[in-house]
PDB file of C-alpha atoms in Angstrom:
ATOM      1  CA  MET A 147     -67.716 -16.756 -62.910  1.00 49.00           C
ATOM      2  CA  LYS A 148     -70.678 -19.030 -63.673  1.00 46.00           C
ATOM      3  CA  LEU A 149     -72.861 -17.009 -61.312  1.00 41.00           C
ATOM      4  CA  LEU A 150     -71.935 -13.764 -63.065  1.00 41.00           C
ATOM      5  CA  SER A 151     -72.836 -15.281 -66.447  1.00 43.00           C
ATOM      6  CA  LYS A 152     -76.197 -16.423 -65.119  1.00 40.00           C
ATOM      7  CA  VAL A 153     -76.904 -12.972 -63.682  1.00 38.00           C
ATOM      8  CA  ILE A 154     -76.066 -11.313 -67.010  1.00 42.00           C
ATOM      9  CA  VAL A 155     -78.261 -13.735 -68.974  1.00 39.00           C
ATOM     10  CA  LEU A 156     -81.129 -13.241 -66.515  1.00 41.00           C
ATOM     11  CA  SER A 157     -80.781  -9.442 -66.724  1.00 43.00           C
ATOM     12  CA  VAL A 158     -80.917  -9.486 -70.518  1.00 39.00           C
ATOM     13  CA  PHE A 159     -83.899 -11.850 -70.466  1.00 39.00           C
ATOM     14  CA  VAL A 160     -85.851  -9.650 -68.043  1.00 39.00           C
ATOM     15  CA  SER A 161     -85.000  -6.521 -70.040  1.00 43.00           C
ATOM     16  CA  VAL A 162     -86.162  -8.052 -73.321  1.00 42.00           C
ATOM     17  CA  LEU A 163     -89.425  -9.339 -71.904  1.00 44.00           C
ATOM     18  CA  SER A 164     -90.332  -6.245 -69.930  1.00 46.00           C
ATOM     19  CA  CYS A 165     -91.783  -4.290 -72.857  1.00 53.00           C
ATOM     20  CA  ASN A 166     -93.980  -7.267 -73.721  1.00 47.00           C
ATOM     21  CA  GLU A 167     -95.882  -6.714 -70.488  1.00 43.00           C
ATOM     22  CA  SER A 168     -98.847  -4.407 -70.459  1.00 41.00           C
ATOM     23  CA  MET A 169     -97.495  -0.890 -70.328  1.00 39.00           C
ATOM     24  CA  ASP A 170    -100.097  -0.199 -67.618  1.00 40.00           C
ATOM     25  CA  ASP A 171     -98.135  -2.507 -65.322  1.00 40.00           C
ATOM     26  CA  ILE A 172     -94.972  -0.397 -65.529  1.00 39.00           C
ATOM     27  CA  THR A 173     -94.544   2.084 -62.717  1.00 40.00           C
ATOM     28  CA  VAL A 174     -92.999   5.358 -63.757  1.00 41.00           C
ATOM     29  CA  PRO A 175     -91.397   7.304 -60.916  1.00 43.00           C
ATOM     30  CA  THR A 176     -93.118  10.483 -59.824  1.00 41.00           C
ATOM     31  CA  GLU A 177     -91.414  13.710 -58.794  1.00 42.00           C
ATOM     32  CA  ILE A 178     -91.483  12.375 -55.206  1.00 37.00           C
ATOM     33  CA  ASP A 179     -89.760   9.172 -56.335  1.00 43.00           C
ATOM     34  CA  LYS A 180     -87.043  11.220 -58.079  1.00 46.00           C
ATOM     35  CA  LYS A 181     -86.364  13.113 -54.874  1.00 43.00           C
ATOM     36  CA  GLU A 182     -85.985   9.762 -53.127  1.00 39.00           C
ATOM     37  CA  ASN A 183     -83.377   8.697 -55.737  1.00 46.00           C
ATOM     38  CA  VAL A 184     -85.494   5.981 -57.345  1.00 43.00           C
ATOM     39  CA  GLU A 185     -83.747   4.933 -60.543  1.00 54.00           C
ATOM     40  CA  LEU A 186     -85.445   4.409 -63.879  1.00 71.00           C
ATOM     41  CA  VAL A 187     -84.593   1.265 -65.809  1.00 79.00           C
ATOM     42  CA  GLN A 188     -83.394   2.237 -69.264  1.00 85.00           C
ATOM     43  CA  LYS A 189     -84.323  -0.254 -71.990  1.00 90.00           C
ATOM     44  CA  ILE A 190     -83.376   1.601 -75.176  1.00 91.00           C
ATOM     45  CA  PHE A 191     -79.648   2.195 -75.624  1.00 89.00           C
ATOM     46  CA  SER A 192     -79.426   2.404 -79.419  1.00 90.00           C
ATOM     47  CA  VAL A 193     -81.372   2.818 -82.641  1.00 91.00           C
ATOM     48  CA  GLU A 194     -81.414  -0.991 -82.900  1.00 93.00           C
ATOM     49  CA  ASP A 195     -83.056  -1.218 -79.462  1.00 93.00           C
ATOM     50  CA  PHE A 196     -85.667   1.321 -80.574  1.00 94.00           C
ATOM     51  CA  LYS A 197     -86.389  -0.747 -83.675  1.00 93.00           C
ATOM     52  CA  TYR A 198     -86.768  -3.871 -81.516  1.00 94.00           C
ATOM     53  CA  TYR A 199     -89.192  -2.252 -79.055  1.00 94.00           C
ATOM     54  CA  SER A 200     -91.188  -0.632 -81.857  1.00 92.00           C
ATOM     55  CA  LYS A 201     -92.011  -4.162 -83.039  1.00 92.00           C
ATOM     56  CA  GLN A 202     -93.294  -5.265 -79.608  1.00 92.00           C
ATOM     57  CA  GLU A 203     -97.073  -5.446 -79.697  1.00 88.00           C
ATOM     58  CA  ASN A 204     -97.774  -4.067 -76.204  1.00 92.00           C
ATOM     59  CA  CYS A 205     -95.124  -1.358 -76.226  1.00 94.00           C
ATOM     60  CA  VAL A 206     -96.171   2.297 -75.999  1.00 95.00           C
ATOM     61  CA  ILE A 207     -94.195   3.000 -79.178  1.00 96.00           C
ATOM     62  CA  ASN A 208     -96.931   1.233 -81.124  1.00 93.00           C
ATOM     63  CA  LYS A 209     -99.429   3.911 -80.139  1.00 96.00           C
ATOM     64  CA  LEU A 210     -97.540   6.183 -82.533  1.00 96.00           C
ATOM     65  CA  SER A 211     -98.237   6.418 -86.243  1.00 96.00           C
ATOM     66  CA  LYS A 212     -95.784   4.669 -88.546  1.00 95.00           C
ATOM     67  CA  GLU A 213     -94.668   8.066 -89.859  1.00 96.00           C
ATOM     68  CA  THR A 214     -93.873   9.318 -86.354  1.00 96.00           C
ATOM     69  CA  ILE A 215     -92.015   6.119 -85.455  1.00 96.00           C
ATOM     70  CA  LYS A 216     -89.904   6.464 -88.601  1.00 95.00           C
ATOM     71  CA  ASP A 217     -89.285  10.175 -88.017  1.00 96.00           C
ATOM     72  CA  PHE A 218     -88.244   9.576 -84.410  1.00 96.00           C
ATOM     73  CA  LYS A 219     -86.013   6.599 -85.297  1.00 95.00           C
ATOM     74  CA  ASP A 220     -84.364   8.447 -88.181  1.00 95.00           C
ATOM     75  CA  ASN A 221     -83.523  11.377 -85.902  1.00 94.00           C
ATOM     76  CA  LEU A 222     -82.223   9.458 -82.864  1.00 93.00           C
ATOM     77  CA  LYS A 223     -78.621  10.296 -82.079  1.00 92.00           C
ATOM     78  CA  TYR A 224     -76.441   8.584 -79.494  1.00 89.00           C
ATOM     79  CA  GLY A 225     -73.148   9.890 -78.147  1.00 84.00           C
ATOM     80  CA  GLU A 226     -69.862   8.031 -77.879  1.00 78.00           C
ATOM     81  CA  SER A 227     -70.780   7.021 -74.333  1.00 76.00           C
ATOM     82  CA  GLY A 228     -73.885   5.199 -75.585  1.00 75.00           C
ATOM     83  CA  LEU A 229     -76.217   7.698 -73.924  1.00 84.00           C
ATOM     84  CA  LEU A 230     -78.993   9.435 -75.808  1.00 91.00           C
ATOM     85  CA  ALA A 231     -77.586  12.624 -77.322  1.00 93.00           C
ATOM     86  CA  SER A 232     -80.528  13.995 -79.280  1.00 94.00           C
ATOM     87  CA  ALA A 233     -84.015  13.062 -80.460  1.00 95.00           C
ATOM     88  CA  LYS A 234     -86.821  14.747 -82.358  1.00 94.00           C
ATOM     89  CA  TYR A 235     -89.628  14.666 -79.822  1.00 93.00           C
ATOM     90  CA  SER A 236     -92.245  17.011 -81.283  1.00 92.00           C
ATOM     91  CA  LEU A 237     -94.397  14.493 -83.199  1.00 95.00           C
ATOM     92  CA  VAL A 238     -94.166  11.881 -80.422  1.00 95.00           C
ATOM     93  CA  GLU A 239     -95.554  14.244 -77.823  1.00 92.00           C
ATOM     94  CA  LYS A 240     -98.354  15.388 -80.152  1.00 95.00           C
ATOM     95  CA  GLU A 241     -99.604  11.801 -80.551  1.00 97.00           C
ATOM     96  CA  LEU A 242     -99.345  10.508 -76.968  1.00 96.00           C
ATOM     97  CA  ASP A 243    -101.226  11.504 -73.839  1.00 95.00           C
ATOM     98  CA  LYS A 244     -99.339  12.588 -70.709  1.00 93.00           C
ATOM     99  CA  LYS A 245     -99.169   9.105 -69.174  1.00 93.00           C
ATOM    100  CA  ASP A 246     -97.928   7.549 -72.425  1.00 94.00           C
ATOM    101  CA  VAL A 247     -95.299  10.287 -72.801  1.00 94.00           C
ATOM    102  CA  GLU A 248     -93.969   9.348 -69.335  1.00 93.00           C
ATOM    103  CA  THR A 249     -93.946   5.670 -70.307  1.00 93.00           C
ATOM    104  CA  PHE A 250     -92.252   6.428 -73.644  1.00 95.00           C
ATOM    105  CA  TRP A 251     -89.398   8.407 -72.084  1.00 94.00           C
ATOM    106  CA  SER A 252     -88.976   5.847 -69.305  1.00 93.00           C
ATOM    107  CA  LEU A 253     -87.821   3.392 -72.011  1.00 93.00           C
ATOM    108  CA  PHE A 254     -84.835   5.723 -72.480  1.00 91.00           C
ATOM    109  CA  GLY A 255     -84.295   6.045 -68.718  1.00 89.00           C
ATOM    110  CA  PHE A 256     -85.786   9.549 -68.378  1.00 90.00           C
ATOM    111  CA  THR A 257     -88.838  11.129 -66.834  1.00 90.00           C
ATOM    112  CA  ALA A 258     -90.899  13.442 -69.027  1.00 88.00           C
ATOM    113  CA  SER A 259     -90.059  16.348 -66.699  1.00 87.00           C
ATOM    114  CA  TYR A 260     -86.327  15.684 -67.224  1.00 90.00           C
ATOM    115  CA  VAL A 261     -86.872  15.683 -70.999  1.00 91.00           C
ATOM    116  CA  GLU A 262     -88.860  18.920 -70.651  1.00 89.00           C
ATOM    117  CA  ASP A 263     -85.757  20.571 -69.199  1.00 88.00           C
ATOM    118  CA  HIS A 264     -83.739  19.597 -72.302  1.00 92.00           C
ATOM    119  CA  LYS A 265     -86.143  20.648 -75.055  1.00 93.00           C
ATOM    120  CA  GLY A 266     -85.322  23.213 -77.693  1.00 94.00           C
ATOM    121  CA  TYR A 267     -81.843  22.008 -78.609  1.00 94.00           C
ATOM    122  CA  TYR A 268     -80.231  19.533 -81.007  1.00 92.00           C
ATOM    123  CA  CYS A 269     -76.894  17.771 -80.446  1.00 93.00           C
ATOM    124  CA  GLU A 270     -74.867  19.033 -83.394  1.00 91.00           C
ATOM    125  CA  SER A 271     -71.546  17.555 -82.255  1.00 90.00           C
ATOM    126  CA  PRO A 272     -70.107  16.251 -78.959  1.00 90.00           C
ATOM    127  CA  HIS A 273     -70.836  18.737 -76.155  1.00 90.00           C
ATOM    128  CA  ASN A 274     -72.349  21.180 -78.656  1.00 92.00           C
ATOM    129  CA  CYS A 275     -76.117  21.739 -78.461  1.00 93.00           C
ATOM    130  CA  LYS A 276     -77.682  24.123 -80.990  1.00 94.00           C
ATOM    131  CA  ILE A 277     -81.135  25.700 -80.807  1.00 94.00           C
ATOM    132  CA  ASN A 278     -83.867  23.648 -82.510  1.00 94.00           C
ATOM    133  CA  SER A 279     -87.406  23.689 -81.154  1.00 93.00           C
ATOM    134  CA  GLN A 280     -88.333  20.160 -82.269  1.00 94.00           C
ATOM    135  CA  TYR A 281     -85.452  18.349 -80.545  1.00 95.00           C
ATOM    136  CA  ILE A 282     -83.989  17.560 -77.157  1.00 94.00           C
ATOM    137  CA  CYS A 283     -80.276  17.658 -76.408  1.00 94.00           C
ATOM    138  CA  MET A 284     -79.409  15.180 -73.677  1.00 92.00           C
ATOM    139  CA  SER A 285     -76.426  14.303 -71.516  1.00 86.00           C
ATOM    140  CA  GLY A 286     -75.024  11.929 -74.141  1.00 88.00           C
ATOM    141  CA  CYS A 287     -74.191  14.865 -76.398  1.00 89.00           C
TER     142      CYS A 287
END
């Protein structure tokens, strides 16, 4: 049991510190990596996590304007399972370049191409996505 506790503490510690590293040091899987079943490491599981990472100096979130950060945070929606249900992506993707968009979505455990496949819908209620061009409706809906 002591070993399990140490592993959990170490995992949390590594997760918390990882966004403090230079975002250039984070490797985002490519389409080839996805085909080889390389898993992304999700860091943001809640609005509180987003708030935490938005305060980290070297995090890609800080490349966004304060207005966009607030707009994105205020429109984040998580499902009962704790997975991202919906987010307003339009302003984020206007302010970041392609590489930073990949890095941004990797914090949520997604590739930008996966997000691209889910654009144009908003999670109105569990398992109920409605058309809305500024949002994504994800598997947590």
